[in-house]
Amino acid sequence: PTQFHQVMMNLCTNAGYAMREGGGVLEVGLSRDPVDPALAERLSLEGPGEYLHVMVSDTGTGMDKETLDRIFEPFFTTKADGEGTGLGLATVHGIVRSHGGGINVYSELGMGTTFNIYLPIAEGTEGAEDDELLAMPTGTEHIMVVDDEPGVATMASETLRVLGYTVDEFTDSRDALRAFRDDPARYDAIVTDQTMPHFTGTQLLASMSFIRPELPVVISSGFQPRVESSLAGGSLSPHFLSKPYTIDELARMVRHAIDEAARP
């Protein structure tokens, strides 16, 4: 369930981005639909039959065929520099495929985009507990989350709140630094993206380390970022979380960073 929360956050955030200038309609649908042999083969499904069909559609800018052919490639993005990592749809594709499902995408320039996800149906699981979420480590600490992609920031923040943490969410690294300087004792850990406008994650933490060098830190990035000299020479030791990451990986990395900092 937590992985499919991540799928929906990514798809709906992209839909919102596609409609940011002219507005539009975001539609989400869920149904049990038959899949014929041709569609099953095209989507690399196990075979024809009844599948769970999840649909996310927008009336935004749409995509041309060249863009459509590349949308699931890691690090491919149509967003401006600093506005996206190109990992969101790669993450969606990986999660869906790992559950035996497939994705069909239809888009036209100026007309919008529709993502159709087909998933195998597991019968008799109604009311089952979310064991995956229950197995994640919890906490009560106060966390700062910083990511310039609103969907990623919200996904991370909501996950940590469900696990018991108090979370302050920022999509602008300048606002995050101001909040930290106003009350540095407020936070027990920082979770930040690396590639952001204004301050990178390591630049942000370099400024914070002068005030709280012992603060637990998690940096998320598609590449392992170069540690700034001001960080490398201090006691602040960032933990790296590779993008795209799962919600379980986030939960465990945050708990590990906090527990490690608390050790004598």
mmCIF file of C-alpha atoms in Angstrom:
data_model
loop_
_atom_site.group_PDB
_atom_site.id
_atom_site.type_symbol
_atom_site.label_atom_id
_atom_site.label_comp_id
_atom_site.label_asym_id
_atom_site.label_seq_id
_atom_site.Cartn_x
_atom_site.Cartn_y
_atom_site.Cartn_z
ATOM 1 C CA PRO A 1 0.000 0.000 0.000
ATOM 2 C CA THR A 2 2.777 2.449 0.793
ATOM 3 C CA GLN A 3 4.384 1.857 -2.599
ATOM 4 C CA PHE A 4 1.131 2.552 -4.428
ATOM 5 C CA HIS A 5 0.673 5.708 -2.411
ATOM 6 C CA GLN A 6 3.998 6.718 -3.931
ATOM 7 C CA VAL A 7 2.718 5.803 -7.434
ATOM 8 C CA MET A 8 -0.394 7.970 -7.041
ATOM 9 C CA MET A 9 1.544 10.904 -5.584
ATOM 10 C CA ASN A 10 3.910 10.889 -8.565
ATOM 11 C CA LEU A 11 1.207 10.580 -11.225
ATOM 12 C CA CYS A 12 -1.074 13.212 -9.703
ATOM 13 C CA THR A 13 1.806 15.640 -9.129
ATOM 14 C CA ASN A 14 2.836 15.311 -12.786
ATOM 15 C CA ALA A 15 -0.769 15.881 -13.860
ATOM 16 C CA GLY A 16 -0.924 19.035 -11.765
ATOM 17 C CA TYR A 17 2.333 20.260 -13.289
ATOM 18 C CA ALA A 18 0.941 19.717 -16.807
ATOM 19 C CA MET A 19 -2.065 21.918 -15.951
ATOM 20 C CA ARG A 20 -0.252 24.590 -13.932
ATOM 21 C CA GLU A 21 -0.684 27.376 -16.497
ATOM 22 C CA GLY A 22 -4.154 26.893 -17.960
ATOM 23 C CA GLY A 23 -5.861 24.809 -15.308
ATOM 24 C CA GLY A 24 -7.872 21.730 -16.191
ATOM 25 C CA VAL A 25 -9.362 18.529 -14.846
ATOM 26 C CA LEU A 26 -7.592 15.739 -12.951
ATOM 27 C CA GLU A 27 -9.507 12.461 -13.040
ATOM 28 C CA VAL A 28 -8.696 9.327 -11.055
ATOM 29 C CA GLY A 29 -10.523 6.059 -11.665
ATOM 30 C CA LEU A 30 -10.519 2.521 -10.263
ATOM 31 C CA SER A 31 -12.294 -0.479 -11.801
ATOM 32 C CA ARG A 32 -12.066 -4.214 -12.535
ATOM 33 C CA ASP A 33 -11.640 -4.556 -16.292
ATOM 34 C CA PRO A 34 -11.024 -7.417 -18.734
ATOM 35 C CA VAL A 35 -7.655 -7.471 -20.515
ATOM 36 C CA ASP A 36 -7.567 -9.205 -23.894
ATOM 37 C CA PRO A 37 -4.577 -11.236 -25.152
ATOM 38 C CA ALA A 38 -3.267 -8.401 -27.344
ATOM 39 C CA LEU A 39 -3.160 -5.878 -24.485
ATOM 40 C CA ALA A 40 -1.695 -8.450 -22.101
ATOM 41 C CA GLU A 41 1.134 -9.115 -24.546
ATOM 42 C CA ARG A 42 1.751 -5.418 -25.200
ATOM 43 C CA LEU A 43 2.013 -4.682 -21.461
ATOM 44 C CA SER A 44 4.007 -7.863 -20.688
ATOM 45 C CA LEU A 45 1.302 -9.144 -18.320
ATOM 46 C CA GLU A 46 1.109 -12.803 -17.311
ATOM 47 C CA GLY A 47 -1.924 -13.349 -19.530
ATOM 48 C CA PRO A 48 -5.428 -12.172 -20.401
ATOM 49 C CA GLY A 49 -8.185 -11.974 -17.788
ATOM 50 C CA GLU A 50 -9.642 -9.552 -15.269
ATOM 51 C CA TYR A 51 -7.268 -6.942 -13.831
ATOM 52 C CA LEU A 52 -7.490 -4.009 -11.468
ATOM 53 C CA HIS A 53 -7.434 -0.878 -13.644
ATOM 54 C CA VAL A 54 -6.142 2.364 -12.132
ATOM 55 C CA MET A 55 -6.550 5.440 -14.346
ATOM 56 C CA VAL A 56 -5.011 8.896 -13.844
ATOM 57 C CA SER A 57 -5.933 11.459 -16.502
ATOM 58 C CA ASP A 58 -5.362 15.181 -16.998
ATOM 59 C CA THR A 59 -6.352 17.795 -19.580
ATOM 60 C CA GLY A 60 -2.954 19.487 -19.561
ATOM 61 C CA THR A 61 -0.291 20.147 -22.164
ATOM 62 C CA GLY A 62 0.116 16.541 -23.292
ATOM 63 C CA MET A 63 3.221 15.004 -24.900
ATOM 64 C CA ASP A 64 4.470 14.284 -28.408
ATOM 65 C CA LYS A 65 5.469 10.760 -29.469
ATOM 66 C CA GLU A 66 9.210 11.399 -28.971
ATOM 67 C CA THR A 67 8.644 12.445 -25.365
ATOM 68 C CA LEU A 68 6.134 9.662 -24.755
ATOM 69 C CA ASP A 69 8.681 7.049 -25.829
ATOM 70 C CA ARG A 70 11.153 8.214 -23.155
ATOM 71 C CA ILE A 71 9.047 9.096 -20.106
ATOM 72 C CA PHE A 72 10.015 5.988 -18.105
ATOM 73 C CA GLU A 73 13.752 6.470 -18.622
ATOM 74 C CA PRO A 74 15.589 7.361 -15.378
ATOM 75 C CA PHE A 75 16.626 11.053 -15.253
ATOM 76 C CA PHE A 76 14.581 11.984 -18.350
ATOM 77 C CA THR A 77 12.437 15.054 -17.605
ATOM 78 C CA THR A 78 10.635 17.770 -19.538
ATOM 79 C CA LYS A 79 10.748 20.131 -16.570
ATOM 80 C CA ALA A 80 13.079 23.117 -16.349
ATOM 81 C CA ASP A 81 16.412 22.801 -14.569
ATOM 82 C CA GLY A 82 15.906 22.542 -10.836
ATOM 83 C CA GLU A 83 12.214 21.593 -11.129
ATOM 84 C CA GLY A 84 12.501 17.819 -11.386
ATOM 85 C CA THR A 85 14.899 14.896 -11.292
ATOM 86 C CA GLY A 86 13.253 12.719 -13.930
ATOM 87 C CA LEU A 87 12.938 9.859 -11.426
ATOM 88 C CA GLY A 88 9.211 10.026 -10.657
ATOM 89 C CA LEU A 89 7.879 8.015 -13.613
ATOM 90 C CA ALA A 90 10.838 5.632 -13.489
ATOM 91 C CA THR A 91 9.826 4.899 -9.894
ATOM 92 C CA VAL A 92 6.179 4.413 -10.908
ATOM 93 C CA HIS A 93 7.180 1.996 -13.663
ATOM 94 C CA GLY A 94 9.459 0.008 -11.351
ATOM 95 C CA ILE A 95 6.804 -0.381 -8.643
ATOM 96 C CA VAL A 96 4.085 -1.435 -11.086
ATOM 97 C CA ARG A 97 6.329 -3.970 -12.827
ATOM 98 C CA SER A 98 7.506 -5.408 -9.491
ATOM 99 C CA HIS A 99 3.864 -6.284 -8.715
ATOM 100 C CA GLY A 100 3.275 -8.035 -12.043
ATOM 101 C CA GLY A 101 1.434 -5.093 -13.577
ATOM 102 C CA GLY A 102 1.794 -2.948 -16.669
ATOM 103 C CA ILE A 103 1.261 0.673 -17.775
ATOM 104 C CA ASN A 104 -0.390 1.995 -20.920
ATOM 105 C CA VAL A 105 -0.007 5.741 -21.610
ATOM 106 C CA TYR A 106 -2.005 7.810 -24.104
ATOM 107 C CA SER A 107 -1.203 11.471 -24.768
ATOM 108 C CA GLU A 108 -1.668 14.164 -27.399
ATOM 109 C CA LEU A 109 -0.142 17.636 -27.472
ATOM 110 C CA GLY A 110 -2.639 20.157 -26.160
ATOM 111 C CA MET A 111 -5.165 17.450 -25.248
ATOM 112 C CA GLY A 112 -3.782 15.908 -22.066
ATOM 113 C CA THR A 113 -2.441 12.568 -20.853
ATOM 114 C CA THR A 114 -3.957 9.359 -19.469
ATOM 115 C CA PHE A 115 -2.021 6.721 -17.529
ATOM 116 C CA ASN A 116 -3.699 3.300 -17.379
ATOM 117 C CA ILE A 117 -2.232 0.875 -14.851
ATOM 118 C CA TYR A 118 -3.286 -2.779 -14.877
ATOM 119 C CA LEU A 119 -2.579 -4.915 -11.805
ATOM 120 C CA PRO A 120 -3.229 -8.576 -10.985
ATOM 121 C CA ILE A 121 -6.145 -8.996 -8.596
ATOM 122 C CA ALA A 122 -5.525 -10.706 -5.248
ATOM 123 C CA GLU A 123 -8.813 -12.132 -3.984
ATOM 124 C CA GLY A 124 -9.817 -12.479 -0.360
ATOM 125 C CA THR A 125 -7.539 -9.804 1.134
ATOM 126 C CA GLU A 126 -10.226 -7.277 2.138
ATOM 127 C CA GLY A 127 -9.586 -5.865 5.592
ATOM 128 C CA ALA A 128 -6.028 -7.196 5.804
ATOM 129 C CA GLU A 129 -3.696 -5.127 7.962
ATOM 130 C CA ASP A 130 -1.018 -3.090 6.265
ATOM 131 C CA ASP A 131 1.830 -5.270 7.534
ATOM 132 C CA GLU A 132 4.337 -3.363 5.413
ATOM 133 C CA LEU A 133 3.566 -0.102 7.201
ATOM 134 C CA LEU A 134 3.409 -1.754 10.625
ATOM 135 C CA ALA A 135 6.877 -3.222 10.086
ATOM 136 C CA MET A 136 8.494 0.159 9.495
ATOM 137 C CA PRO A 137 10.463 1.779 12.343
ATOM 138 C CA THR A 138 8.622 4.640 14.032
ATOM 139 C CA GLY A 139 9.627 7.685 16.054
ATOM 140 C CA THR A 140 8.457 10.846 17.768
ATOM 141 C CA GLU A 141 11.256 13.224 16.753
ATOM 142 C CA HIS A 142 10.841 16.520 14.878
ATOM 143 C CA ILE A 143 12.027 16.249 11.249
ATOM 144 C CA MET A 144 12.695 18.922 8.616
ATOM 145 C CA VAL A 145 11.981 17.696 5.052
ATOM 146 C CA VAL A 146 13.331 19.757 2.138
ATOM 147 C CA ASP A 147 12.681 18.922 -1.535
ATOM 148 C CA ASP A 148 11.904 21.316 -4.388
ATOM 149 C CA GLU A 149 9.540 18.758 -5.960
ATOM 150 C CA PRO A 150 6.238 19.221 -4.044
ATOM 151 C CA GLY A 151 5.079 15.661 -4.690
ATOM 152 C CA VAL A 152 8.264 14.149 -3.298
ATOM 153 C CA ALA A 153 8.274 16.508 -0.303
ATOM 154 C CA THR A 154 4.645 15.689 0.510
ATOM 155 C CA MET A 155 5.133 11.944 0.071
ATOM 156 C CA ALA A 156 8.127 11.934 2.413
ATOM 157 C CA SER A 157 6.430 14.190 4.964
ATOM 158 C CA GLU A 158 3.167 12.227 5.034
ATOM 159 C CA THR A 159 5.045 8.953 5.425
ATOM 160 C CA LEU A 160 7.041 10.242 8.386
ATOM 161 C CA ARG A 161 3.926 11.716 10.031
ATOM 162 C CA VAL A 162 2.106 8.373 9.777
ATOM 163 C CA LEU A 163 5.109 6.795 11.500
ATOM 164 C CA GLY A 164 4.759 9.197 14.451
ATOM 165 C CA TYR A 165 7.202 11.986 13.619
ATOM 166 C CA THR A 166 6.438 15.694 13.656
ATOM 167 C CA VAL A 167 7.404 17.133 10.264
ATOM 168 C CA ASP A 168 8.016 20.603 8.834
ATOM 169 C CA GLU A 169 7.932 20.483 5.019
ATOM 170 C CA PHE A 170 9.789 22.924 2.729
ATOM 171 C CA THR A 171 10.026 23.151 -1.078
ATOM 172 C CA ASP A 172 12.375 26.155 -1.031
ATOM 173 C CA SER A 173 15.828 25.650 0.483
ATOM 174 C CA ARG A 174 16.005 29.344 1.442
ATOM 175 C CA ASP A 175 12.855 29.028 3.568
ATOM 176 C CA ALA A 176 14.259 25.896 5.174
ATOM 177 C CA LEU A 177 17.496 27.643 6.139
ATOM 178 C CA ARG A 178 15.613 30.640 7.565
ATOM 179 C CA ALA A 179 13.402 28.361 9.668
ATOM 180 C CA PHE A 180 16.412 26.465 10.947
ATOM 181 C CA ARG A 181 18.298 29.640 11.893
ATOM 182 C CA ASP A 182 15.225 30.995 13.689
ATOM 183 C CA ASP A 183 14.984 27.902 15.911
ATOM 184 C CA PRO A 184 17.826 25.404 15.403
ATOM 185 C CA ALA A 185 16.936 23.411 18.529
ATOM 186 C CA ARG A 186 13.510 22.645 17.041
ATOM 187 C CA TYR A 187 14.755 19.860 14.768
ATOM 188 C CA ASP A 188 16.040 16.390 15.585
ATOM 189 C CA ALA A 189 16.968 15.468 11.979
ATOM 190 C CA ILE A 190 17.063 16.886 8.442
ATOM 191 C CA VAL A 191 15.965 15.062 5.270
ATOM 192 C CA THR A 192 16.903 17.016 2.154
ATOM 193 C CA ASP A 193 17.158 16.603 -1.600
ATOM 194 C CA GLN A 194 20.578 17.327 -3.095
ATOM 195 C CA THR A 195 19.752 19.007 -6.431
ATOM 196 C CA MET A 196 17.685 22.125 -5.694
ATOM 197 C CA PRO A 197 17.593 25.774 -6.791
ATOM 198 C CA HIS A 198 19.354 28.358 -4.597
ATOM 199 C CA PHE A 199 21.098 25.870 -2.219
ATOM 200 C CA THR A 200 22.045 22.278 -2.924
ATOM 201 C CA GLY A 201 21.491 19.826 -0.103
ATOM 202 C CA THR A 202 25.147 19.844 0.905
ATOM 203 C CA GLN A 203 25.293 23.659 0.750
ATOM 204 C CA LEU A 204 22.219 23.856 2.952
ATOM 205 C CA LEU A 205 23.731 21.467 5.467
ATOM 206 C CA ALA A 206 27.077 23.254 5.414
ATOM 207 C CA SER A 207 25.295 26.356 6.730
ATOM 208 C CA MET A 208 23.412 24.337 9.342
ATOM 209 C CA SER A 209 26.504 22.456 10.527
ATOM 210 C CA PHE A 210 28.041 25.619 11.998
ATOM 211 C CA ILE A 211 25.087 25.803 14.384
ATOM 212 C CA ARG A 212 24.251 22.104 14.962
ATOM 213 C CA PRO A 213 27.235 19.955 13.878
ATOM 214 C CA GLU A 214 25.782 16.878 15.604
ATOM 215 C CA LEU A 215 22.430 16.985 13.774
ATOM 216 C CA PRO A 216 21.444 13.719 11.960
ATOM 217 C CA VAL A 217 21.147 14.316 8.208
ATOM 218 C CA VAL A 218 19.798 12.315 5.257
ATOM 219 C CA ILE A 219 20.555 13.530 1.702
ATOM 220 C CA SER A 220 18.548 12.042 -1.171
ATOM 221 C CA SER A 221 19.953 12.073 -4.679
ATOM 222 C CA GLY A 222 20.079 10.155 -7.945
ATOM 223 C CA PHE A 223 23.864 10.428 -7.660
ATOM 224 C CA GLN A 224 25.952 10.377 -4.500
ATOM 225 C CA PRO A 225 26.643 14.079 -3.948
ATOM 226 C CA ARG A 226 30.111 15.451 -3.365
ATOM 227 C CA VAL A 227 30.454 16.296 0.321
ATOM 228 C CA GLU A 228 31.350 19.951 0.780
ATOM 229 C CA SER A 229 34.649 20.594 2.558
ATOM 230 C CA SER A 230 32.859 22.396 5.375
ATOM 231 C CA LEU A 231 30.897 19.223 6.037
ATOM 232 C CA ALA A 232 33.764 16.788 5.581
ATOM 233 C CA GLY A 233 35.851 18.604 8.160
ATOM 234 C CA GLY A 234 33.171 18.675 10.825
ATOM 235 C CA SER A 235 31.320 16.110 12.907
ATOM 236 C CA LEU A 236 28.213 16.223 10.729
ATOM 237 C CA SER A 237 28.092 12.952 8.771
ATOM 238 C CA PRO A 238 25.317 12.831 6.138
ATOM 239 C CA HIS A 239 23.586 9.583 5.240
ATOM 240 C CA PHE A 240 22.828 9.133 1.534
ATOM 241 C CA LEU A 241 19.496 7.831 0.244
ATOM 242 C CA SER A 242 19.539 6.996 -3.464
ATOM 243 C CA LYS A 243 16.667 8.193 -5.640
ATOM 244 C CA PRO A 244 14.281 6.750 -6.538
ATOM 245 C CA TYR A 245 13.738 5.445 -3.012
ATOM 246 C CA THR A 246 10.838 3.534 -1.508
ATOM 247 C CA ILE A 247 8.891 4.680 1.507
ATOM 248 C CA ASP A 248 10.313 1.767 3.498
ATOM 249 C CA GLU A 249 13.881 2.839 2.624
ATOM 250 C CA LEU A 250 13.114 6.396 3.750
ATOM 251 C CA ALA A 251 11.653 5.225 7.066
ATOM 252 C CA ARG A 252 14.606 2.975 7.850
ATOM 253 C CA MET A 253 17.261 5.493 6.819
ATOM 254 C CA VAL A 254 15.757 8.272 8.976
ATOM 255 C CA ARG A 255 15.534 5.971 11.992
ATOM 256 C CA HIS A 256 19.099 4.738 11.432
ATOM 257 C CA ALA A 257 20.480 8.302 11.165
ATOM 258 C CA ILE A 258 18.766 9.398 14.388
ATOM 259 C CA ASP A 259 19.759 6.286 16.341
ATOM 260 C CA GLU A 260 23.374 6.479 15.154
ATOM 261 C CA ALA A 261 23.656 10.127 16.246
ATOM 262 C CA ALA A 262 22.314 9.204 19.698
ATOM 263 C CA ARG A 263 25.018 6.615 20.325
ATOM 264 C CA PRO A 264 27.785 7.743 22.706
#
